């Protein structure tokens, strides 16, 4: 079971750890034909979400043109009254989507797949299934959704309770 009963990781994944995970991502994407999102990878490999984003970015860079990449792009529109927007953008449209914004406030690899998704639901269905499995576990069983261990956001006033 992903991220169940493991201790929270405080540091970044080592370079050797990333190399090991890159080969596992390759198996998932190219052999099992899974859509691998950064959220799914974070929970599955029990790593911080920022490390999962870095992992997917490194995989995408190493496999340019051989894998379909979807980016999460955030930024301010060029309207008279700018609005902050967040959108999922296929890698093939990333440059034009960036150009349509006044400024980019954030961007990272959202997901990888062997082929372009025909339906947007394919981008989040694995995340949904994984989250549903974690939410249906008994309350006394620790998991990454209950203790939010992979988030980069910390609040010192919140104290974790051991189950």
PDB file of N, CA and C in Angstrom, residues 81-124:
ATOM      1  N   UNK A  81      -8.173  43.952 -16.316  1.00  0.00           N
ATOM      2  CA  UNK A  81      -8.132  43.580 -14.904  1.00  0.00           C
ATOM      3  C   UNK A  81      -7.601  42.152 -14.857  1.00  0.00           C
ATOM      4  N   UNK A  82      -6.301  42.006 -14.626  1.00  0.00           N
ATOM      5  CA  UNK A  82      -5.698  40.663 -14.683  1.00  0.00           C
ATOM      6  C   UNK A  82      -6.311  39.707 -13.665  1.00  0.00           C
ATOM      7  N   UNK A  83      -6.419  38.463 -14.077  1.00  0.00           N
ATOM      8  CA  UNK A  83      -6.905  37.389 -13.208  1.00  0.00           C
ATOM      9  C   UNK A  83      -5.820  36.337 -13.109  1.00  0.00           C
ATOM     10  N   UNK A  84      -5.733  35.739 -11.950  1.00  0.00           N
ATOM     11  CA  UNK A  84      -4.776  34.642 -11.794  1.00  0.00           C
ATOM     12  C   UNK A  84      -5.451  33.364 -12.277  1.00  0.00           C
ATOM     13  N   UNK A  85      -4.752  32.627 -13.117  1.00  0.00           N
ATOM     14  CA  UNK A  85      -5.321  31.414 -13.694  1.00  0.00           C
ATOM     15  C   UNK A  85      -4.368  30.245 -13.509  1.00  0.00           C
ATOM     16  N   UNK A  86      -4.936  29.071 -13.396  1.00  0.00           N
ATOM     17  CA  UNK A  86      -4.165  27.829 -13.358  1.00  0.00           C
ATOM     18  C   UNK A  86      -4.774  26.910 -14.401  1.00  0.00           C
ATOM     19  N   UNK A  87      -3.914  26.298 -15.222  1.00  0.00           N
ATOM     20  CA  UNK A  87      -4.427  25.438 -16.287  1.00  0.00           C
ATOM     21  C   UNK A  87      -3.488  24.276 -16.541  1.00  0.00           C
ATOM     22  N   UNK A  88      -4.062  23.182 -16.994  1.00  0.00           N
ATOM     23  CA  UNK A  88      -3.277  22.030 -17.418  1.00  0.00           C
ATOM     24  C   UNK A  88      -3.044  22.176 -18.914  1.00  0.00           C
ATOM     25  N   UNK A  89      -1.772  22.115 -19.307  1.00  0.00           N
ATOM     26  CA  UNK A  89      -1.397  22.394 -20.688  1.00  0.00           C
ATOM     27  C   UNK A  89      -0.517  21.268 -21.227  1.00  0.00           C
ATOM     28  N   UNK A  90      -0.879  20.696 -22.378  1.00  0.00           N
ATOM     29  CA  UNK A  90       0.008  19.696 -22.989  1.00  0.00           C
ATOM     30  C   UNK A  90       1.344  20.340 -23.354  1.00  0.00           C
ATOM     31  N   UNK A  91       2.411  19.571 -23.270  1.00  0.00           N
ATOM     32  CA  UNK A  91       3.730  20.088 -23.581  1.00  0.00           C
ATOM     33  C   UNK A  91       3.820  20.723 -24.959  1.00  0.00           C
ATOM     34  N   UNK A  92       3.050  20.208 -25.913  1.00  0.00           N
ATOM     35  CA  UNK A  92       3.076  20.743 -27.278  1.00  0.00           C
ATOM     36  C   UNK A  92       2.501  22.156 -27.363  1.00  0.00           C
ATOM     37  N   UNK A  93       1.726  22.550 -26.354  1.00  0.00           N
ATOM     38  CA  UNK A  93       1.109  23.885 -26.345  1.00  0.00           C
ATOM     39  C   UNK A  93       1.678  24.798 -25.262  1.00  0.00           C
ATOM     40  N   UNK A  94       2.736  24.355 -24.584  1.00  0.00           N
ATOM     41  CA  UNK A  94       3.256  25.100 -23.439  1.00  0.00           C
ATOM     42  C   UNK A  94       3.737  26.496 -23.823  1.00  0.00           C
ATOM     43  N   UNK A  95       4.504  26.626 -24.891  1.00  0.00           N
ATOM     44  CA  UNK A  95       5.030  27.938 -25.284  1.00  0.00           C
ATOM     45  C   UNK A  95       3.912  28.920 -25.598  1.00  0.00           C
ATOM     46  N   UNK A  96       2.902  28.483 -26.343  1.00  0.00           N
ATOM     47  CA  UNK A  96       1.807  29.397 -26.682  1.00  0.00           C
ATOM     48  C   UNK A  96       0.988  29.751 -25.441  1.00  0.00           C
ATOM     49  N   UNK A  97       0.800  28.808 -24.532  1.00  0.00           N
ATOM     50  CA  UNK A  97       0.049  29.084 -23.301  1.00  0.00           C
ATOM     51  C   UNK A  97       0.811  30.073 -22.419  1.00  0.00           C
ATOM     52  N   UNK A  98       2.121  29.919 -22.353  1.00  0.00           N
ATOM     53  CA  UNK A  98       2.945  30.874 -21.588  1.00  0.00           C
ATOM     54  C   UNK A  98       2.866  32.267 -22.214  1.00  0.00           C
ATOM     55  N   UNK A  99       2.893  32.298 -23.537  1.00  0.00           N
ATOM     56  CA  UNK A  99       2.828  33.573 -24.238  1.00  0.00           C
ATOM     57  C   UNK A  99       1.505  34.295 -24.059  1.00  0.00           C
ATOM     58  N   UNK A 100       0.449  33.565 -23.753  1.00  0.00           N
ATOM     59  CA  UNK A 100      -0.871  34.166 -23.565  1.00  0.00           C
ATOM     60  C   UNK A 100      -1.018  34.799 -22.175  1.00  0.00           C
ATOM     61  N   UNK A 101      -0.021  34.616 -21.322  1.00  0.00           N
ATOM     62  CA  UNK A 101      -0.076  35.180 -19.966  1.00  0.00           C
ATOM     63  C   UNK A 101       0.800  36.418 -19.857  1.00  0.00           C
ATOM     64  N   UNK A 102       0.361  37.347 -19.020  1.00  0.00           N
ATOM     65  CA  UNK A 102       1.176  38.539 -18.733  1.00  0.00           C
ATOM     66  C   UNK A 102       2.434  38.124 -17.983  1.00  0.00           C
ATOM     67  N   UNK A 103       2.259  37.261 -16.999  1.00  0.00           N
ATOM     68  CA  UNK A 103       3.406  36.737 -16.257  1.00  0.00           C
ATOM     69  C   UNK A 103       3.071  35.336 -15.756  1.00  0.00           C
ATOM     70  N   UNK A 104       4.092  34.512 -15.665  1.00  0.00           N
ATOM     71  CA  UNK A 104       3.940  33.143 -15.169  1.00  0.00           C
ATOM     72  C   UNK A 104       4.342  33.136 -13.694  1.00  0.00           C
ATOM     73  N   UNK A 105       3.449  32.645 -12.848  1.00  0.00           N
ATOM     74  CA  UNK A 105       3.750  32.595 -11.412  1.00  0.00           C
ATOM     75  C   UNK A 105       4.164  31.202 -10.960  1.00  0.00           C
ATOM     76  N   UNK A 106       3.932  30.209 -11.784  1.00  0.00           N
ATOM     77  CA  UNK A 106       4.342  28.857 -11.426  1.00  0.00           C
ATOM     78  C   UNK A 106       4.139  27.899 -12.580  1.00  0.00           C
ATOM     79  N   UNK A 107       5.000  26.882 -12.622  1.00  0.00           N
ATOM     80  CA  UNK A 107       4.881  25.876 -13.676  1.00  0.00           C
ATOM     81  C   UNK A 107       5.620  24.631 -13.210  1.00  0.00           C
ATOM     82  N   UNK A 108       5.001  23.478 -13.408  1.00  0.00           N
ATOM     83  CA  UNK A 108       5.677  22.213 -13.137  1.00  0.00           C
ATOM     84  C   UNK A 108       5.018  21.101 -13.937  1.00  0.00           C
ATOM     85  N   UNK A 109       5.741  19.985 -14.059  1.00  0.00           N
ATOM     86  CA  UNK A 109       5.169  18.826 -14.747  1.00  0.00           C
ATOM     87  C   UNK A 109       4.037  18.303 -13.881  1.00  0.00           C
ATOM     88  N   UNK A 110       2.861  18.182 -14.466  1.00  0.00           N
ATOM     89  CA  UNK A 110       1.698  17.643 -13.751  1.00  0.00           C
ATOM     90  C   UNK A 110       1.629  16.132 -13.934  1.00  0.00           C
ATOM     91  N   UNK A 111       1.834  15.654 -15.187  1.00  0.00           N
ATOM     92  CA  UNK A 111       1.743  14.218 -15.428  1.00  0.00           C
ATOM     93  C   UNK A 111       2.532  13.809 -16.662  1.00  0.00           C
ATOM     94  N   UNK A 112       2.799  12.513 -16.711  1.00  0.00           N
ATOM     95  CA  UNK A 112       3.479  11.876 -17.836  1.00  0.00           C
ATOM     96  C   UNK A 112       2.627  10.715 -18.311  1.00  0.00           C
ATOM     97  N   UNK A 113       2.686  10.442 -19.613  1.00  0.00           N
ATOM     98  CA  UNK A 113       1.979   9.284 -20.168  1.00  0.00           C
ATOM     99  C   UNK A 113       2.666   8.877 -21.460  1.00  0.00           C
ATOM    100  N   UNK A 114       2.456   7.639 -21.846  1.00  0.00           N
ATOM    101  CA  UNK A 114       3.043   7.138 -23.089  1.00  0.00           C
ATOM    102  C   UNK A 114       2.372   7.770 -24.310  1.00  0.00           C
ATOM    103  N   UNK A 115       1.097   8.136 -24.174  1.00  0.00           N
ATOM    104  CA  UNK A 115       0.343   8.729 -25.286  1.00  0.00           C
ATOM    105  C   UNK A 115      -0.539   9.847 -24.737  1.00  0.00           C
ATOM    106  N   UNK A 116      -0.927  10.758 -25.615  1.00  0.00           N
ATOM    107  CA  UNK A 116      -1.788  11.868 -25.208  1.00  0.00           C
ATOM    108  C   UNK A 116      -3.133  11.335 -24.715  1.00  0.00           C
ATOM    109  N   UNK A 117      -3.628  11.934 -23.652  1.00  0.00           N
ATOM    110  CA  UNK A 117      -4.921  11.537 -23.093  1.00  0.00           C
ATOM    111  C   UNK A 117      -6.042  11.963 -24.025  1.00  0.00           C
ATOM    112  N   UNK A 118      -6.919  11.042 -24.353  1.00  0.00           N
ATOM    113  CA  UNK A 118      -8.070  11.360 -25.206  1.00  0.00           C
ATOM    114  C   UNK A 118      -9.182  12.032 -24.397  1.00  0.00           C
ATOM    115  N   UNK A 119      -9.147  11.800 -23.085  1.00  0.00           N
ATOM    116  CA  UNK A 119     -10.149  12.349 -22.178  1.00  0.00           C
ATOM    117  C   UNK A 119      -9.417  12.922 -20.973  1.00  0.00           C
ATOM    118  N   UNK A 120      -9.772  14.124 -20.568  1.00  0.00           N
ATOM    119  CA  UNK A 120      -9.111  14.775 -19.440  1.00  0.00           C
ATOM    120  C   UNK A 120      -9.244  13.952 -18.149  1.00  0.00           C
ATOM    121  N   UNK A 121     -10.279  13.145 -18.051  1.00  0.00           N
ATOM    122  CA  UNK A 121     -10.467  12.301 -16.860  1.00  0.00           C
ATOM    123  C   UNK A 121      -9.300  11.333 -16.668  1.00  0.00           C
ATOM    124  N   UNK A 122      -8.620  10.985 -17.761  1.00  0.00           N
ATOM    125  CA  UNK A 122      -7.478  10.076 -17.643  1.00  0.00           C
ATOM    126  C   UNK A 122      -6.347  10.706 -16.826  1.00  0.00           C
ATOM    127  N   UNK A 123      -6.294  12.041 -16.778  1.00  0.00           N
ATOM    128  CA  UNK A 123      -5.230  12.718 -16.048  1.00  0.00           C
ATOM    129  C   UNK A 123      -5.372  12.582 -14.540  1.00  0.00           C
ATOM    130  N   UNK A 124      -6.596  12.434 -14.071  1.00  0.00           N
ATOM    131  CA  UNK A 124      -6.769  12.354 -12.622  1.00  0.00           C
ATOM    132  C   UNK A 124      -7.388  11.046 -12.131  1.00  0.00           C
TER     133      UNK A 124
END
